[in-house]
XYZ file of C-alpha atoms in Angstrom:
404
model
C 14.643 -1.707 -17.392
C 12.202 0.273 -19.645
C 8.691 -0.684 -21.155
C 7.888 0.647 -24.367
C 4.576 1.108 -24.929
C 3.712 1.821 -28.937
C -0.370 3.266 -29.513
C -1.618 2.522 -32.634
C -5.005 3.750 -34.753
C -6.893 1.573 -36.873
C -10.498 0.698 -38.088
C -11.034 -1.512 -35.152
C -9.765 0.427 -32.026
C -7.237 2.107 -30.399
C -4.454 -0.192 -29.598
C -1.668 -0.568 -27.562
C 1.342 -3.108 -28.672
C 4.067 -3.565 -25.503
C 7.526 -4.053 -25.942
C 10.072 -5.088 -23.042
C 13.476 -5.443 -23.370
C 16.216 -4.377 -21.355
C 18.100 -2.613 -23.869
C 15.289 -1.273 -25.703
C 16.032 -3.441 -28.940
C 15.041 -6.699 -30.558
C 11.853 -7.966 -31.894
C 9.577 -9.458 -29.160
C 6.226 -7.725 -28.369
C 2.984 -8.601 -27.972
C -0.038 -6.717 -29.151
C -3.522 -6.156 -26.708
C -6.923 -5.908 -28.441
C -5.778 -6.908 -32.304
C -8.883 -8.923 -34.057
C -7.716 -12.245 -34.778
C -6.026 -12.526 -38.518
C -4.874 -8.969 -38.575
C -1.880 -7.929 -39.806
C 0.396 -5.281 -37.990
C 0.430 -3.310 -40.966
C -2.568 -2.489 -40.780
C -2.202 0.015 -38.348
C -0.863 3.383 -37.922
C 1.549 4.408 -35.925
C 1.021 7.926 -33.617
C 3.189 7.367 -30.735
C 5.513 5.747 -28.494
C 6.127 5.823 -24.422
C 8.567 4.554 -22.240
C 7.289 3.000 -18.684
C 10.149 2.638 -16.482
C 10.293 -0.364 -14.188
C 12.407 -2.399 -11.915
C 14.135 -5.655 -13.002
C 11.495 -7.344 -11.727
C 8.905 -5.795 -13.966
C 7.309 -2.725 -11.186
C 6.677 0.748 -12.262
C 9.149 3.579 -11.378
C 8.071 6.767 -11.219
C 11.152 9.187 -10.604
C 10.150 12.039 -7.595
C 12.048 14.508 -9.794
C 9.264 13.950 -12.346
C 6.566 14.113 -9.993
C 8.157 17.671 -8.921
C 7.930 18.588 -12.400
C 4.339 17.501 -13.321
C 5.342 15.384 -16.776
C 2.443 13.284 -18.184
C 3.197 9.940 -16.564
C -0.283 9.089 -17.573
C 1.104 6.039 -19.418
C 3.027 4.578 -15.739
C 0.130 5.258 -14.167
C -2.138 3.398 -16.091
C 0.380 0.360 -16.603
C 0.402 -0.018 -12.688
C -2.754 0.585 -11.979
C -5.113 0.331 -14.443
C -6.728 -2.541 -15.257
C -4.353 -5.193 -16.389
C -1.731 -3.588 -13.512
C -0.977 -5.310 -10.153
C -2.278 -1.788 -8.532
C 1.367 -0.650 -7.063
C 4.236 1.446 -8.421
C 7.456 2.562 -6.388
C 8.980 6.062 -6.200
C 12.530 6.463 -6.878
C 14.715 9.518 -5.480
C 12.918 10.940 -2.470
C 15.131 12.943 -0.372
C 15.910 11.101 2.954
C 14.141 8.680 2.336
C 16.420 6.002 3.154
C 17.642 7.517 6.377
C 13.887 7.598 7.446
C 13.047 4.249 6.849
C 16.082 3.176 8.982
C 15.287 5.327 11.879
C 11.600 4.031 12.188
C 12.025 0.538 11.336
C 15.021 -0.268 13.431
C 12.369 0.825 16.110
C 9.989 -1.702 15.718
C 11.453 -4.798 17.143
C 12.827 -2.798 20.157
C 8.953 -1.563 20.531
C 7.613 -5.346 20.154
C 10.291 -6.717 23.014
C 9.026 -4.169 25.616
C 7.363 -6.245 28.577
C 3.243 -6.661 27.451
C 2.350 -4.403 30.663
C 3.867 -1.576 28.944
C 2.646 -2.268 25.582
C -0.788 -3.170 26.853
C -1.112 0.694 28.042
C -1.644 2.242 24.226
C -3.991 -0.745 23.503
C -7.235 0.973 22.325
C -10.219 -1.051 22.199
C -12.808 1.735 21.180
C -11.129 2.642 17.853
C -11.176 -1.018 16.950
C -7.598 -0.894 17.953
C -7.389 1.828 15.052
C -4.893 3.670 17.622
C -1.922 2.620 19.435
C -0.985 -0.920 20.121
C -2.482 -3.717 18.145
C -1.263 -7.711 18.653
C -3.880 -10.962 18.036
C -7.078 -8.527 17.199
C -7.017 -8.893 13.577
C -8.516 -11.788 11.294
C -5.703 -13.310 9.789
C -8.048 -15.024 7.521
C -12.053 -16.742 8.892
C -11.441 -17.729 12.294
C -8.113 -17.097 12.710
C -6.431 -14.340 14.961
C -3.114 -12.584 13.565
C -0.775 -13.570 16.222
C 1.968 -13.249 13.911
C 2.571 -9.656 13.836
C 1.914 -6.653 16.212
C 0.852 -3.095 15.082
C 1.524 0.266 16.077
C -1.167 2.818 14.436
C -1.282 6.363 14.686
C -2.180 9.469 12.369
C 1.300 10.338 10.786
C 0.219 14.269 10.333
C -1.830 15.427 13.381
C -1.493 14.226 16.654
C -4.825 15.865 17.607
C -6.785 16.558 14.587
C -10.157 17.115 16.279
C -11.469 18.798 19.347
C -15.338 18.098 19.061
C -15.386 15.355 21.587
C -18.869 14.524 19.449
C -17.079 13.573 16.520
C -14.558 11.706 18.367
C -16.674 9.259 19.693
C -18.712 8.833 16.835
C -15.649 8.104 14.616
C -13.042 6.479 16.885
C -11.256 4.575 14.280
C -10.351 7.908 12.342
C -10.923 10.803 14.655
C -9.146 9.753 18.008
C -5.961 11.838 19.254
C -2.653 9.873 18.689
C -1.568 7.833 21.491
C 2.066 7.435 21.980
C 4.567 5.731 24.562
C 5.441 8.955 26.085
C 7.014 8.247 28.837
C 8.140 4.237 27.746
C 9.370 4.735 24.559
C 9.433 8.578 23.617
C 11.552 7.684 20.478
C 8.874 6.486 18.747
C 6.961 9.508 17.822
C 8.953 11.316 16.150
C 10.783 8.410 13.389
C 6.872 7.523 12.889
C 5.500 11.272 11.790
C 8.849 12.016 9.825
C 8.454 9.212 7.670
C 4.605 9.118 7.579
C 4.904 12.878 6.693
C 7.249 12.316 3.930
C 5.089 9.878 2.310
C 1.830 11.689 2.298
C 3.331 14.177 0.967
C 5.058 12.179 -2.103
C 1.375 10.627 -2.050
C 0.157 13.688 -3.119
C 2.111 14.176 -6.349
C 1.297 10.377 -7.425
C -2.577 11.057 -6.708
C -2.206 14.197 -9.077
C -0.402 11.909 -11.418
C -3.878 9.632 -11.136
C -6.072 12.610 -11.808
C -4.717 13.901 -14.618
C -4.910 10.479 -16.279
C -8.463 9.657 -15.177
C -9.733 12.860 -16.216
C -8.049 12.850 -19.356
C -10.217 9.220 -20.189
C -13.527 10.634 -17.904
C -14.930 13.827 -19.131
C -17.307 13.491 -15.933
C -14.212 13.836 -13.611
C -13.813 16.049 -11.341
C -10.294 17.670 -11.428
C -7.952 17.177 -8.610
C -10.091 14.278 -7.073
C -7.456 12.265 -5.596
C -5.200 15.109 -4.699
C -7.579 16.960 -3.054
C -8.518 13.609 -0.830
C -5.028 13.753 0.431
C -4.301 17.015 1.023
C -7.438 18.249 2.775
C -7.523 14.581 5.021
C -7.140 15.119 8.541
C -7.648 11.242 9.177
C -4.709 9.529 7.043
C -3.630 6.286 9.261
C -0.415 4.839 9.667
C 1.033 1.719 10.427
C 4.277 0.420 11.777
C 4.474 -3.393 11.707
C 6.692 -5.995 13.354
C 6.193 -9.644 12.436
C 7.430 -11.992 14.482
C 10.054 -14.925 14.111
C 8.626 -18.161 13.541
C 10.862 -20.369 15.930
C 8.535 -23.730 15.828
C 5.986 -23.942 13.231
C 7.453 -26.317 10.814
C 3.926 -26.277 8.686
C 4.504 -25.321 4.855
C 3.891 -21.408 4.300
C 0.831 -20.534 2.317
C 1.036 -17.102 0.409
C -1.328 -15.711 2.982
C 0.626 -16.893 6.068
C 1.996 -13.656 7.283
C -1.033 -11.225 6.287
C -3.916 -12.312 4.734
C -5.193 -11.369 1.441
C -6.815 -7.993 1.277
C -7.328 -5.062 -0.703
C -6.769 -1.681 1.012
C -9.657 0.261 1.425
C -7.931 3.858 1.417
C -7.130 5.801 -1.513
C -3.668 5.162 -1.680
C -1.464 3.629 0.486
C 2.129 4.095 0.598
C 4.547 1.128 1.625
C 7.830 1.145 2.695
C 10.411 -1.546 1.846
C 10.533 -4.396 4.665
C 13.536 -4.776 6.960
C 14.891 -8.111 8.116
C 16.484 -8.630 11.722
C 18.497 -11.426 13.369
C 17.679 -11.443 17.004
C 18.691 -13.644 19.922
C 16.379 -16.517 20.957
C 14.165 -15.065 23.043
C 13.527 -12.114 20.413
C 14.322 -9.192 22.693
C 17.734 -8.295 21.231
C 18.490 -7.471 17.680
C 22.061 -9.071 16.296
C 21.809 -7.918 13.188
C 19.988 -5.212 10.958
C 18.775 -5.194 7.371
C 19.651 -8.434 6.715
C 18.859 -10.480 3.541
C 15.623 -12.051 3.814
C 16.445 -15.693 3.905
C 13.803 -16.910 1.887
C 13.511 -16.047 -1.371
C 9.347 -16.975 -1.630
C 8.784 -15.030 1.342
C 7.341 -11.060 1.045
C 4.676 -9.402 -0.250
C 2.656 -10.722 -3.286
C -0.337 -9.177 -5.108
C -2.727 -10.903 -7.225
C -3.545 -10.004 -10.903
C -6.635 -9.447 -12.779
C -6.066 -12.610 -14.120
C -5.738 -14.359 -10.793
C -1.857 -14.642 -11.255
C 0.240 -14.434 -7.871
C 3.217 -11.753 -8.463
C 6.164 -11.292 -5.960
C 6.687 -7.604 -5.225
C 9.990 -6.597 -4.590
C 10.448 -2.877 -3.526
C 13.897 -1.418 -3.780
C 15.645 0.045 -0.778
C 15.419 3.325 -2.022
C 12.025 3.437 -3.386
C 8.542 3.948 -1.257
C 5.298 1.842 -2.962
C 2.464 3.179 -3.677
C -0.842 0.912 -3.793
C -3.899 2.124 -5.446
C -7.012 1.675 -2.902
C -10.452 0.941 -3.200
C -11.439 4.419 -2.402
C -10.203 5.135 -5.352
C -11.338 2.861 -7.473
C -14.599 3.795 -6.382
C -14.222 7.668 -7.407
C -12.914 6.552 -10.586
C -15.158 4.894 -11.347
C -13.511 1.034 -11.735
C -10.733 3.128 -13.830
C -7.898 2.609 -11.125
C -8.324 -0.923 -9.478
C -6.926 -2.017 -6.165
C -5.617 -5.288 -6.465
C -5.566 -8.512 -3.428
C -2.463 -8.208 -1.688
C -0.498 -10.576 1.235
C 2.896 -11.133 2.690
C 4.020 -14.811 3.059
C 5.802 -16.007 6.037
C 9.442 -17.020 5.646
C 9.708 -20.716 5.798
C 10.963 -22.904 8.629
C 13.972 -23.614 9.622
C 15.200 -20.223 7.918
C 12.315 -18.166 9.771
C 13.899 -19.065 13.060
C 15.224 -15.799 14.929
C 14.092 -13.427 11.884
C 11.668 -10.489 12.273
C 10.476 -8.425 9.754
C 9.457 -5.212 10.336
C 7.916 -2.398 7.660
C 5.483 0.714 7.643
C 2.458 1.428 5.628
C 0.364 4.826 5.098
C -3.009 4.773 4.506
C -4.073 8.113 2.552
C -7.806 8.435 3.186
C -10.704 10.759 2.674
C -12.183 12.449 5.847
C -15.043 10.691 7.550
C -17.954 13.287 5.919
C -16.445 12.514 2.158
C -19.156 11.072 0.091
C -18.138 8.528 -2.160
C -19.165 8.944 -5.574
C -18.322 7.437 -8.971
C -18.037 10.359 -11.710
C -20.864 8.693 -13.287
C -24.133 7.157 -12.251
C -23.719 4.072 -14.629
C -19.852 3.610 -13.691
C -19.690 -0.163 -12.225
C -16.527 0.089 -9.507
C -16.946 -3.212 -8.831
C -16.235 -2.583 -4.873
C -18.144 -5.313 -3.139
C -18.904 -3.386 0.000
C -19.718 -0.336 -1.219
C -23.020 1.434 -2.061
C -23.811 4.622 -3.510
C -23.617 7.563 -1.214
C -21.755 5.713 1.590
C -19.486 8.322 3.333
C -16.044 7.356 4.041
C -16.884 6.669 7.401
C -19.603 4.183 6.732
C -17.225 2.384 3.874
C -14.199 2.407 5.831
C -16.332 0.931 9.293
C -17.998 -1.878 7.385
C -14.638 -2.483 5.780
C -12.850 -2.702 9.250
C -15.448 -5.103 10.724
C -14.550 -7.766 8.209
C -11.032 -8.070 9.312
C -11.316 -7.703 13.275
C -13.649 -9.282 15.993
C -14.297 -9.540 19.321
C -11.347 -10.671 21.431
C-alpha cells in the first residue's frame, strides 16, 4: 500500500493532504492544518510524494533506496515525526531471513540450559547489561519481570575498551562481552552476524534522518545521527525469549509481556518475532516459526493521540524505532514513542514461546547530548542539558532495574 502526500501552499501555512488508497485512486483524503471553512480550491498544489507502507500502515523503506541515497524525507517524517508511531521497516536487506532464523532459533535452546550454566554469564556489576538476565528488570512498578529472559552483548566489538578505569566507571556500556564459550559456543557468531547487519542498515536509516532534520533546522549539524552510529563503540544488542505462560489465566494487558517504555538509544533495530511450540517442560522445541496463536498478542506502540497501535513486522524486514537520544539531538523533530508487548492469552499461551532480537544503536559514553538550538523543547523527561550519554543512560537504566 502507498500513502500519497500532496503538498500545498496557501496564505495560511504549508499544508499536507494525506490520501490513502491501495489502488492509489478514489476520493478519500484528509487535510491537516486547514482553517475551518476553507476550500481545497484555495490552495496551490506543488508536489506529490509517495510513502510506501505495509498493509497495516507501517512505513516501508527499500534497502536499495537507502544505498542510492534517494530522498526519503517524507517517509522519515511520516514514521518518526510528531504524528508518527516512531517506527518503520526496511525491506530487501540481503540474507536477513537466514540471519534471523540462525539466531532466533537459539533463544529457546539457551534458556532451556540448566540455571547453574546460565548463571555463569550473569553480570550484576553492569546492571545486568551484559550476559544473561532473568527476573532483574522491572516490568511495572513493584513487579519484577519473570516472563522473559535476555542475553545482552555488544554486537560489533567483543572488547571495545582496554582502559580498566573506563570499564570500571561505565560497566553498563564499556564492559567486554560475556559469552558461554564452553556451554553454548554457537551463540556468538549468530548474535554478531545479525547484530552487525542491523547496525550497518541502521546507519543508512540515520543518514536519511539527518537529511530530513537538516532540511527543517538550519542549525542542525550534518550527519549527526549517522556519525553517532558509525563512531559508536557501545552499541548494545539483546536476544530475548518470552517463556510460555502455562498457568496464568488472568486477562492480558497491553504490557503483560513487556512494560510500556521508550528506548533511550539513538535508533533501535528490531527483528520480527519468532514463535515456538515447545514441550510441557519448555525444554524441547516441537515446532518453530509458527503463527502467533493470539491475534491480539505482540508489539504495540502508543501514538501521540494516545492510541495503541498493533505493529506487525513482516518476516523479510527489520524494524527501526527512533530513540530518545535522537529526540534530544533533533530538538524533538523526531519523536520516540512508548511501546509494549502483550502476552498471548490463556489457554493459547500454553507451550508457546517467543523470541526476538533488538539492537540499540547509541552514542559513546562521552558524547554530550545537546539540542540543535538552545530554545528547543525536546520533551524527554530524564534529560538535562549538557548530559553525556553515560549520564543519560545511567538515569534511564536505573528506572527499569532495581536490586534483587
